Structure formats: C-alpha cells, structure tokens
CSV table of C-alpha atoms and ligand atoms in Angstrom, one decimal:
chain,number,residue,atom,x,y,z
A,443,UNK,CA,-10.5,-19.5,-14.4
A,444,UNK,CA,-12.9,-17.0,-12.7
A,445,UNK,CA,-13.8,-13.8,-14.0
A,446,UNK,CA,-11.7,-10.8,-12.3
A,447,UNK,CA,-15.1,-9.4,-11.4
A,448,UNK,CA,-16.3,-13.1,-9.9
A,449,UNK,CA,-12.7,-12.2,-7.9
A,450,UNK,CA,-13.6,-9.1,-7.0
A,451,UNK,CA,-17.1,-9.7,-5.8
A,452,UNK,CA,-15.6,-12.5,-3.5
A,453,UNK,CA,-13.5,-9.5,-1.6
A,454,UNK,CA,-16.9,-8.0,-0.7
A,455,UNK,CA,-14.8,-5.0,1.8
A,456,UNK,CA,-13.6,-3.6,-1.5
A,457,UNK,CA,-16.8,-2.7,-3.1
A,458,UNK,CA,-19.1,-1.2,-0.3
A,459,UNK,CA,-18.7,1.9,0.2
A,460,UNK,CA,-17.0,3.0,4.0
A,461,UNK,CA,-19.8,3.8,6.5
A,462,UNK,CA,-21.1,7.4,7.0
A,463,UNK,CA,-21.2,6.6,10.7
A,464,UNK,CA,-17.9,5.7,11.9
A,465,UNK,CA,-15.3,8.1,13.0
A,466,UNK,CA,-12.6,10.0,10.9
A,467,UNK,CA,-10.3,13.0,11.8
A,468,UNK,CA,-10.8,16.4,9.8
A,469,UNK,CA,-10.4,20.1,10.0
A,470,UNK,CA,-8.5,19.0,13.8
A,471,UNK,CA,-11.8,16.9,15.1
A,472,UNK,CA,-12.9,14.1,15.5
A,473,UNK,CA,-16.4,13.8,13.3
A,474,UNK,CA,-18.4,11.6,11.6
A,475,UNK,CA,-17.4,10.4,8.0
A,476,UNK,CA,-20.6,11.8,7.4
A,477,UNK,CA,-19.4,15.7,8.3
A,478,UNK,CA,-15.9,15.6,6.9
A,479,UNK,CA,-16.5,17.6,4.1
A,480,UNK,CA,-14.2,19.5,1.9
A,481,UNK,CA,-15.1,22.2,-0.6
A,482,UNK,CA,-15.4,21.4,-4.5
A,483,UNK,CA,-12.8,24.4,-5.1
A,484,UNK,CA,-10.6,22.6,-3.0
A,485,UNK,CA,-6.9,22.5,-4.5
A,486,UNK,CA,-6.2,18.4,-3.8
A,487,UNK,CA,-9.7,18.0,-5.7
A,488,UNK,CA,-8.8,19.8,-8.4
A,489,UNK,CA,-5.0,19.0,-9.5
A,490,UNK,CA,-4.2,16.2,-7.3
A,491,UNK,CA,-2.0,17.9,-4.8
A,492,UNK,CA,-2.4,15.3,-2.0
A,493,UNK,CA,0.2,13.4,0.2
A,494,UNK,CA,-1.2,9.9,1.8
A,495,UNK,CA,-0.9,6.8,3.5
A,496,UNK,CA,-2.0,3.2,3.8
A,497,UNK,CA,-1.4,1.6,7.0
A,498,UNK,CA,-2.9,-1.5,8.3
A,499,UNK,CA,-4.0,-3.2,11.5
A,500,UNK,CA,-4.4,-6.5,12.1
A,501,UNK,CA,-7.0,-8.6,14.6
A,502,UNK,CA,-5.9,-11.0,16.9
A,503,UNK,CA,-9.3,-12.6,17.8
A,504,UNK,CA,-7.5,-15.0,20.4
A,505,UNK,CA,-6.1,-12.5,22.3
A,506,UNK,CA,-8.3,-9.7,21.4
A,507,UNK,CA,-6.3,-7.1,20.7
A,508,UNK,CA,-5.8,-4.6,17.2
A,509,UNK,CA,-2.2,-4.6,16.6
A,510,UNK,CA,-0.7,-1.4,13.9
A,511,UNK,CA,1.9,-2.4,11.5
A,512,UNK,CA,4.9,-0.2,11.4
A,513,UNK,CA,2.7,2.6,12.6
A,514,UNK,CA,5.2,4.9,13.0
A,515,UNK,CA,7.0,3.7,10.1
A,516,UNK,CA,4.3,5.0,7.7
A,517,UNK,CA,3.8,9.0,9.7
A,518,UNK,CA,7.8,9.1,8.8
A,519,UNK,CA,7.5,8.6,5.1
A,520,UNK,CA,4.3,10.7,5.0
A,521,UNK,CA,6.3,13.9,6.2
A,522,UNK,CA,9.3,12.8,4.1
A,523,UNK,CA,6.9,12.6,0.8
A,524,UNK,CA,5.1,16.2,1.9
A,525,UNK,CA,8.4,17.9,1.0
A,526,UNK,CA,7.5,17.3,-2.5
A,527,UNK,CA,4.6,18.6,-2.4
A,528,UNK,CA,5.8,21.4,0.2
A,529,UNK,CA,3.0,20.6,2.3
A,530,UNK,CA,3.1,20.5,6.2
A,531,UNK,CA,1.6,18.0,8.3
A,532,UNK,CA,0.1,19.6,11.6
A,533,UNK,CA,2.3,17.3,13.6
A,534,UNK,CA,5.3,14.8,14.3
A,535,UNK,CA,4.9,11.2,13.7
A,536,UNK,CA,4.7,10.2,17.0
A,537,UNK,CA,1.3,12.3,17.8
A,538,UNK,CA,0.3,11.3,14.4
A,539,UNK,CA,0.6,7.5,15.5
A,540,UNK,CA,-1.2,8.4,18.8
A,541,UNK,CA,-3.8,9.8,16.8
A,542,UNK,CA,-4.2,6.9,14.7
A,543,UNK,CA,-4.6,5.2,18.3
A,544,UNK,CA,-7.1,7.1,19.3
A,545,UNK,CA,-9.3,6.9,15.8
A,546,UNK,CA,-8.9,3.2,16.3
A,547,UNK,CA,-10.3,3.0,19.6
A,548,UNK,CA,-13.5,5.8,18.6
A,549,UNK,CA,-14.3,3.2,15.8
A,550,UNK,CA,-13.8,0.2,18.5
A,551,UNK,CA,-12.7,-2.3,15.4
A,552,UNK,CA,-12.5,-5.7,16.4
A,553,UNK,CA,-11.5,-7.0,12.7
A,554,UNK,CA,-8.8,-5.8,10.0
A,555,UNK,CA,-8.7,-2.7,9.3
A,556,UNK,CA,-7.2,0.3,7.1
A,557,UNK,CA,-6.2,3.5,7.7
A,558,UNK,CA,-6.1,6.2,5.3
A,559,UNK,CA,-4.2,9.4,6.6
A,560,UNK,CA,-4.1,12.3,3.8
A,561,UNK,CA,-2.3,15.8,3.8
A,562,UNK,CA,-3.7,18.4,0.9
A,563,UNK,CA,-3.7,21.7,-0.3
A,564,UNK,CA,-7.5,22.5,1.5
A,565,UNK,CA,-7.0,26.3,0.1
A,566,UNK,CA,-9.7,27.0,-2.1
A,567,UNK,CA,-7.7,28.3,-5.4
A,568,UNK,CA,-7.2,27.6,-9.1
A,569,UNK,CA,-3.6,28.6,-9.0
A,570,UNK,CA,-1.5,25.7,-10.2
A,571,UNK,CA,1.7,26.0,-7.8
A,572,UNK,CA,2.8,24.6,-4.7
A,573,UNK,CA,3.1,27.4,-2.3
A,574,UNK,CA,1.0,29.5,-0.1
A,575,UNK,CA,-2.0,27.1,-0.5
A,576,UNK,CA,-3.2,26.6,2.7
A,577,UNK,CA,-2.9,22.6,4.0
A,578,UNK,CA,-4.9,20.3,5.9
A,579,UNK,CA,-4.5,17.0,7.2
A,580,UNK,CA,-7.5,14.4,7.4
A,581,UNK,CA,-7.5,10.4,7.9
A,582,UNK,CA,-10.2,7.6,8.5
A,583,UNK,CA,-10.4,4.1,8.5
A,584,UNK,CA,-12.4,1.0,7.7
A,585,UNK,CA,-12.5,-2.3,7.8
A,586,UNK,CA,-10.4,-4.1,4.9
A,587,UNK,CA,-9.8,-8.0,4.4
A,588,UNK,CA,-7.5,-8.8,1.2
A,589,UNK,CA,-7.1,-5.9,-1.4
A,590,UNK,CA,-5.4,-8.5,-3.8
A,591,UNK,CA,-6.3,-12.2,-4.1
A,592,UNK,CA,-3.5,-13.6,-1.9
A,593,UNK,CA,-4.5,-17.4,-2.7
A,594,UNK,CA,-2.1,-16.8,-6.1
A,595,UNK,CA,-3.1,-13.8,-8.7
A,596,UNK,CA,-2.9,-13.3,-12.0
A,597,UNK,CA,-0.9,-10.0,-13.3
A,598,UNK,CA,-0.2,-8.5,-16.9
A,599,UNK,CA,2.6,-6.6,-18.2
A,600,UNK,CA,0.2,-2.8,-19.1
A,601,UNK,CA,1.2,-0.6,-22.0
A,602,UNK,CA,1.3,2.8,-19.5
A,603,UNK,CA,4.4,3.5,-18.0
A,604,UNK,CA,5.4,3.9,-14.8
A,605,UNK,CA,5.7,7.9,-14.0
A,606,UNK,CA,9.3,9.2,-14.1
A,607,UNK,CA,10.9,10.4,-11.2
A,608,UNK,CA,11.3,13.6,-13.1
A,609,UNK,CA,7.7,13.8,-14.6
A,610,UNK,CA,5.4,12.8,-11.3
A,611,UNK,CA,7.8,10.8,-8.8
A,612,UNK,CA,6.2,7.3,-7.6
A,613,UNK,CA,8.5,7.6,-4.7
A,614,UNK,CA,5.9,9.7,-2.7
A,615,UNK,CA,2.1,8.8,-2.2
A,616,UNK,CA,0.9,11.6,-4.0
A,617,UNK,CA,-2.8,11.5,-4.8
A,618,UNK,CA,-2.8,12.7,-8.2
A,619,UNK,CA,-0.2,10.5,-9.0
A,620,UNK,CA,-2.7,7.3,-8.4
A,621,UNK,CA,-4.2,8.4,-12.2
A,622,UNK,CA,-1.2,6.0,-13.3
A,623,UNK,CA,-2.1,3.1,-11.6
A,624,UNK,CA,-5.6,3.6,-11.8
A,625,UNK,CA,-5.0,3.7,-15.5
A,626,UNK,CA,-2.6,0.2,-15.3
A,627,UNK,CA,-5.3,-1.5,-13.4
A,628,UNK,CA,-8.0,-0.7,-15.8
A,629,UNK,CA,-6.0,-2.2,-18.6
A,630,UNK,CA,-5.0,-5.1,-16.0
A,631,UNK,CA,-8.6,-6.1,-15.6
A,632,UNK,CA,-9.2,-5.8,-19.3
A,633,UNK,CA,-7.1,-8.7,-19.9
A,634,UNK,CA,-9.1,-10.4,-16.9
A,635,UNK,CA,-5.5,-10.2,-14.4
A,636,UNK,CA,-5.5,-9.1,-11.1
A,637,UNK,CA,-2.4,-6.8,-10.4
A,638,UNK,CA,-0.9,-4.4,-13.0
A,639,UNK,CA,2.8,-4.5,-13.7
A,640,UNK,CA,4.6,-1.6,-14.6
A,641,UNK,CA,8.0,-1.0,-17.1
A,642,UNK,CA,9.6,2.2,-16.5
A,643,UNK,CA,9.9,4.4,-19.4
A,644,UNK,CA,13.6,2.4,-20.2
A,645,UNK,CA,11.5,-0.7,-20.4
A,646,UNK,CA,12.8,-2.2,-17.0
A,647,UNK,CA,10.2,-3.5,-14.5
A,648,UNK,CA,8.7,-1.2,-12.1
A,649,UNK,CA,6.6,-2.4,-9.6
A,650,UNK,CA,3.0,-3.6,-9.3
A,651,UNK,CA,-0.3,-0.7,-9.3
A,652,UNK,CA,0.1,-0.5,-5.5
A,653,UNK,CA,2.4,-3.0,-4.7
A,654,UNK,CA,6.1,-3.5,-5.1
A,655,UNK,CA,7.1,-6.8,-7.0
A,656,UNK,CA,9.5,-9.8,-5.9
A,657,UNK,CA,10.7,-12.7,-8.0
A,658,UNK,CA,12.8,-16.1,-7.4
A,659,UNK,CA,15.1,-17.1,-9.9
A,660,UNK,CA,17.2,-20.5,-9.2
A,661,UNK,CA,16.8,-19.7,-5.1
A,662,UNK,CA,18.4,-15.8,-5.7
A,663,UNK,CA,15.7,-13.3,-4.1
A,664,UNK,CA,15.7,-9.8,-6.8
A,665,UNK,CA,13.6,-6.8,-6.9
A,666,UNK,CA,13.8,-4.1,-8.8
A,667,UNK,CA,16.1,-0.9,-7.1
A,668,UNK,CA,14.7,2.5,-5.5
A,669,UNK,CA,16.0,4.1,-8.8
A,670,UNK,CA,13.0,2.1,-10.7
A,671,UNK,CA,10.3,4.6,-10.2
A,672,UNK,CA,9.0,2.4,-7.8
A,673,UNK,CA,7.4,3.3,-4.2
A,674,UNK,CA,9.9,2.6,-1.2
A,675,UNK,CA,7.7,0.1,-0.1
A,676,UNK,CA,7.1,-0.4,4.1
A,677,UNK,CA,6.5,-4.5,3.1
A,678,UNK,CA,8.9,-4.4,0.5
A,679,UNK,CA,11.5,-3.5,3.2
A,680,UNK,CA,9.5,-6.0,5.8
A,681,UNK,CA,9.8,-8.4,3.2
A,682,UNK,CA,13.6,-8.1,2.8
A,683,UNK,CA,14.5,-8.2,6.4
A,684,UNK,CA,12.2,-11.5,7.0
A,685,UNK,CA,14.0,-12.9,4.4
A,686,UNK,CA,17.7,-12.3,5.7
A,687,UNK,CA,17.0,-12.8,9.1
A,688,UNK,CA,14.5,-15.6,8.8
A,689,UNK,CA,15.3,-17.5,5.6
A,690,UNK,CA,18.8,-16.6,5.0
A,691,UNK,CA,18.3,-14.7,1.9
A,692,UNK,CA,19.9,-12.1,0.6
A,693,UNK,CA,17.7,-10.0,-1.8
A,694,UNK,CA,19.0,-8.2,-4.7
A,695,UNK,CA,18.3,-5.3,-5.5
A,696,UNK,CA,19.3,-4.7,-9.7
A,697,UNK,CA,17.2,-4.1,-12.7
A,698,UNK,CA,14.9,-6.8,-14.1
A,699,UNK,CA,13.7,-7.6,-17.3
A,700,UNK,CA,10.2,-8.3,-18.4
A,701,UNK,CA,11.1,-11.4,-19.9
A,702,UNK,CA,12.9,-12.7,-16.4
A,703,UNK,CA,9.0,-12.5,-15.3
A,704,UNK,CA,8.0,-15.3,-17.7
A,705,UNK,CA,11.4,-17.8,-16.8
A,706,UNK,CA,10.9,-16.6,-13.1
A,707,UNK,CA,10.5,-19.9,-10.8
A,708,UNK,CA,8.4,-17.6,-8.6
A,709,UNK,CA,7.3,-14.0,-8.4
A,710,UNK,CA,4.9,-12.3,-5.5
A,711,UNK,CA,3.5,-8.5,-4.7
A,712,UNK,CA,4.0,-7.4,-1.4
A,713,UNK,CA,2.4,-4.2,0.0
A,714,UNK,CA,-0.1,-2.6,2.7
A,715,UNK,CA,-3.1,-3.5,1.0
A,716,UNK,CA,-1.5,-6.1,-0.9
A,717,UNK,CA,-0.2,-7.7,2.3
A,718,UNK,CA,1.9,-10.5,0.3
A,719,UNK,CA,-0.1,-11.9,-2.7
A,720,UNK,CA,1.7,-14.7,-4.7
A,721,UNK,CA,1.1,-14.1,-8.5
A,722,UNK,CA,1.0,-17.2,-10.4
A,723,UNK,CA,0.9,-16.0,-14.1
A,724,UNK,CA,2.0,-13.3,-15.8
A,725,UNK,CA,0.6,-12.5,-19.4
A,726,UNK,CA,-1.2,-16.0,-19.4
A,727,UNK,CA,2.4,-17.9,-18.6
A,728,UNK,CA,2.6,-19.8,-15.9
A,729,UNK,CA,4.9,-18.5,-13.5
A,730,UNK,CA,6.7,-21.7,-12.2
A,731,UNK,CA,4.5,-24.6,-12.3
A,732,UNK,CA,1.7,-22.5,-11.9
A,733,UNK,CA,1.2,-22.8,-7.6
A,734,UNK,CA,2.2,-20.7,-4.7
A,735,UNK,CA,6.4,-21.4,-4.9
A,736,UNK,CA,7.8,-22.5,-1.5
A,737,UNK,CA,9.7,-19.3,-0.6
A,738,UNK,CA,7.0,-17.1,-1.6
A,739,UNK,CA,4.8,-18.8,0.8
A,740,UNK,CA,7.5,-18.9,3.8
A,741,UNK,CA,7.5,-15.1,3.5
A,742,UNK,CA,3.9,-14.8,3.2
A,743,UNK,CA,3.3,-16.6,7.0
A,744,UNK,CA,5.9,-15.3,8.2
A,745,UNK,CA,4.3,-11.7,7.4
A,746,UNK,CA,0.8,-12.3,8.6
A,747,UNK,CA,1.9,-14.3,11.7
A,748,UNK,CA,4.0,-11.2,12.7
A,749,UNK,CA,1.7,-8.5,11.6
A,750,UNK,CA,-1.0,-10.3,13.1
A,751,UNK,CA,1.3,-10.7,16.3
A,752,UNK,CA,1.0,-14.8,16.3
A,753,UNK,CA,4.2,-14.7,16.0
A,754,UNK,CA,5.9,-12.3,18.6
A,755,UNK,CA,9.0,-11.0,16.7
A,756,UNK,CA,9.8,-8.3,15.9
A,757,UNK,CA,7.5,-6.6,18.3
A,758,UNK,CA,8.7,-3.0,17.4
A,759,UNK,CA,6.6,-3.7,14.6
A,760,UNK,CA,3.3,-3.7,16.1
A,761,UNK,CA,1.5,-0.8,18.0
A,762,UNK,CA,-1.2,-2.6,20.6
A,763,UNK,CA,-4.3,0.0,20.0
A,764,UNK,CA,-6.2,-1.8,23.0
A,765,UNK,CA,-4.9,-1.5,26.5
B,767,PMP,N1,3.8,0.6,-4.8
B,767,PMP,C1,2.7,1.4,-4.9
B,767,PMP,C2,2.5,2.1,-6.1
B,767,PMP,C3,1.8,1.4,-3.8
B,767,PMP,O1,0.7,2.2,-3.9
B,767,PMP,C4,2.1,0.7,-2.6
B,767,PMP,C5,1.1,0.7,-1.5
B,767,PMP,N2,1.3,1.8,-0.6
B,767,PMP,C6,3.2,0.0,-2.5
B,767,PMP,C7,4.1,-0.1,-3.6
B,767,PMP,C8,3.6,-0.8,-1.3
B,767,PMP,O2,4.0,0.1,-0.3
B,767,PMP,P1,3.8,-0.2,1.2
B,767,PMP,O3,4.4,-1.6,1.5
B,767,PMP,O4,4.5,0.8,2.0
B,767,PMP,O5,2.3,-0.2,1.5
C-alpha cells in the first residue's frame, strides 16, 4: 500500500497553487486572482467568520460543453447558512448562478473545474460579534480533478470530535469551522488513511472531513441523520435520490455505530470535492472483501455520467456554462 503522500502527489491539481492569472470576482469586479486582495485586519481572517461554497463543473469533451452541478442548489444553502453568521450575500441565487456563469466563461475552462464562492465579515475590526461588521462576497475557481482517491480509499476513525450543533454547527460551511476537519485530516494522514471519519461528541458517526459517509449492510442503504452534526450534503441528497429512483433503494437515515463501519459489506464518501469515493478500509479492516462493493459503484457512474451530462437525466441538474 502506497504512502498517503505517494496518493496525494498522484492528484497533482491539489497541490499547485491556483493561478494568479485567471479570473475571480471581488469587491463587485471581475479581477485578476492576482488583485483580489483583502486586508490582514480583516474580520473572516481573523476569527473565521466566513460563509462558503464548493460547487463543481464537469467537462464533456465529446460535446464540448462545461456543465454546473446543482448550481443553484448550492447559492440556496449559501444564503440559508449566512443567517448564522448574520451575514448578507449581495444577491439572490439566481444572479449568483449567472455569475458563476459568467466567471466560468472569463476563465474559458475546458476541463473540471471548482468553484469557491465566499461571504465574510470584510470590516476591518477586532470586535468579536456578529453584527455591524461590514460583509463582502468574493468567489473564484480552478481547475480540480479528484479531491479524494475515488479508485477505493482508506479512512480512520480520528480522536477529534465532530463540532456540536451548539458549539460551531457543521450544518453551515463556515470557514472557521474547517479548523475541525483540518484537525481530523491531519490525524487521518498520520495513520497513512485518506478521509477522516468523525463521531459526534455521543460517540455516533458523523460524517467524513468534507464528505458525508454512506454504508451497505446486507443490501439496506444507511447514513447517519441531519441531527449528526453532519453537513446537509448536495451529493448526499444526489446520492439518495439516484438510489430510490435508479436502484430501488430506500436509504435510511438513523444513527450508526462505529463498529457497524468494520462489519459494513460496503461504505463510500460522497461530496463536491469528494464526488463519490468508495472507501475500502476503515482502521486497517477491510471493509467487505476489500474492493469497490457493487452498489457503491452503481451509484458512483451513475453520479459522474449525470454530472458529467453522459447520461441526460435529470437535466435540472446541470447548468450548460457554454452556449
Ligand atoms: N461534509 C463536509 C464537512 C463537507 O465539507 C462537505 C463538502 N462540502 C460535505 C459534507 C459534502 O457536501 P456537498 O455534497 O454539498 O458538497
């Protein structure tokens, strides 16, 4: 078994850094990554109070054309998670998503790319509080193959906790709140896995370090509920419709155990950077017998033929950026 730095150098997008010259939106422009600059009194900098997203799109090389996933989808939950932080965004979702558009086109991708929208508290202040800081809204994008091995991963159980809803709520994508998973990775990679699994603080399983988790047990689909401290996942919900409608199977949604990992027949992450990445052990146990399980992979084409737009269902999932 490979190194998870040998793994990591083999997703090469994930280590360069995203280019000065292309194209981002800030301070209600379009400039240059280069120019978007922010103050180092700036609030977000300083405490964390940020609001973003992760949305992908995906390259159809036959038919040339960049296709969005659940563009829309993604502005919606943004302005929902900005009432926790009180923070407006400048507009609705749909110019949001025409925006996206039109930072697509600018950067004239003709691959897979990312998009990183962000809302923060821009006002330059010390005060730790929510209100009357001035916000701002800023996003820009690069071009992003796999985030997570998705040829069957390796995850550990971390000793950190998934946040509580009632200490720093996982439910929104608040930046500051990325010091958990950043610290559930780190231990991940220690022990030479891939993806991080979190426990919530009643010792239930959470989710993944940015990714919502799936398992199989004897043909019954179960994730862990919205009440797990987990992030209401865009591909997690993907994921459970493609399974009803496509496969027949119901998920359910109920607490799981750790040890239900280790006697699970199959388990897999699912997310926007972690598109859907089967995970074949778990604390150095085989998960199964070790290879990609047979549902697992059924959902995973299913998701990148229709994300990708090979497969033309559910087109209200895709948002053509070329005309
Ligand atoms: N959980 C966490 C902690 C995440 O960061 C992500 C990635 N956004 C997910 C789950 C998956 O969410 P989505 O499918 O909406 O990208």
């Amino acid at each position: 078994m490979s190194t998870v730095e040998e793994r990591l150098a083999a997703m090469p997008a994930l280590g360069t850094e995203i280019s000065e010259e292309s194209w981002a939106f800030h301070d209600e422009q379009f400039v240059r990554l280069a120019d978007a600059k922010v103050s180092i009194a700036t609030h977000a900098l300083n405490y964390g109070t940020g609001v973003f997203e992760g949305i992908r799109a995906y390259w159809d090389a036959e038919r040339e054309q960049l296709s969005v996933f659940r563009l829309r989808d993604h502005f919606v939950r943004m302005e929902r998670d900005c009432r926790i932080l009180r923070t407006p965004l400048p507009m609705g979702p749909d110019a949001l998503a025409a925006l996206t558009i039109e930072l697509l086109r600018r950067n004239a991708y003709r691959q897979d790319v990312y998009v990183r929208p962000l809302a923060y508290k821009a006002a330059r202040s010390i005060k730790v509080a929510l209100d009357g800081l001035r916000p701002a809204f800023s996003m820009f994008a690069f071009p992003l193959g796999a985030y997570l091995p998705t040829n069957g991963l390796s995850a550990a159980v971390v000793s950190w906790r998934r946040t509580s809803d009632n200490a720093i709520p996982a439910r929104g994508k608040l930046t500051g709140a990325y010091i958990n998973t950043a610290l559930a990775v780190d231990e991940a990679h220690d022990k030479n896995a891939d993806e991080a699994i979190f426990l919530t603080e009643a010792g239930h399983v959470s989710e993944g370090g940015s990714s919502n988790i799936f398992i199989v047990r004897d043909g019954v689909l179960a994730t862990p509920p919205v009440s797990a401290d987990i992030l209401e996942g865009i591909t997690r919900a993907s994921v459970m419709r493609l399974a009803a409608e496509k496969l027949g199977l119901q998920t359910v949604e109920r607490e799981i155990d750790r040890t239900e990992l280790y006697l699970a027949d199959e388990v897999f992450f699912c997310g926007t950077g972690a598109q859907v990445a089967p995970c074949v052990s778990i604390d150095r146990r085989p998960i199964g017998d070790g290879h990609i399980g047979p549902i697992t992979k059924r959902i995973g084409d299913l998701y990148f033929a229709i994300a990708r737009g090979e497969d033309p269902s559910y087109p209200e999932w895709r948002t053509a950026v070329y005309a």
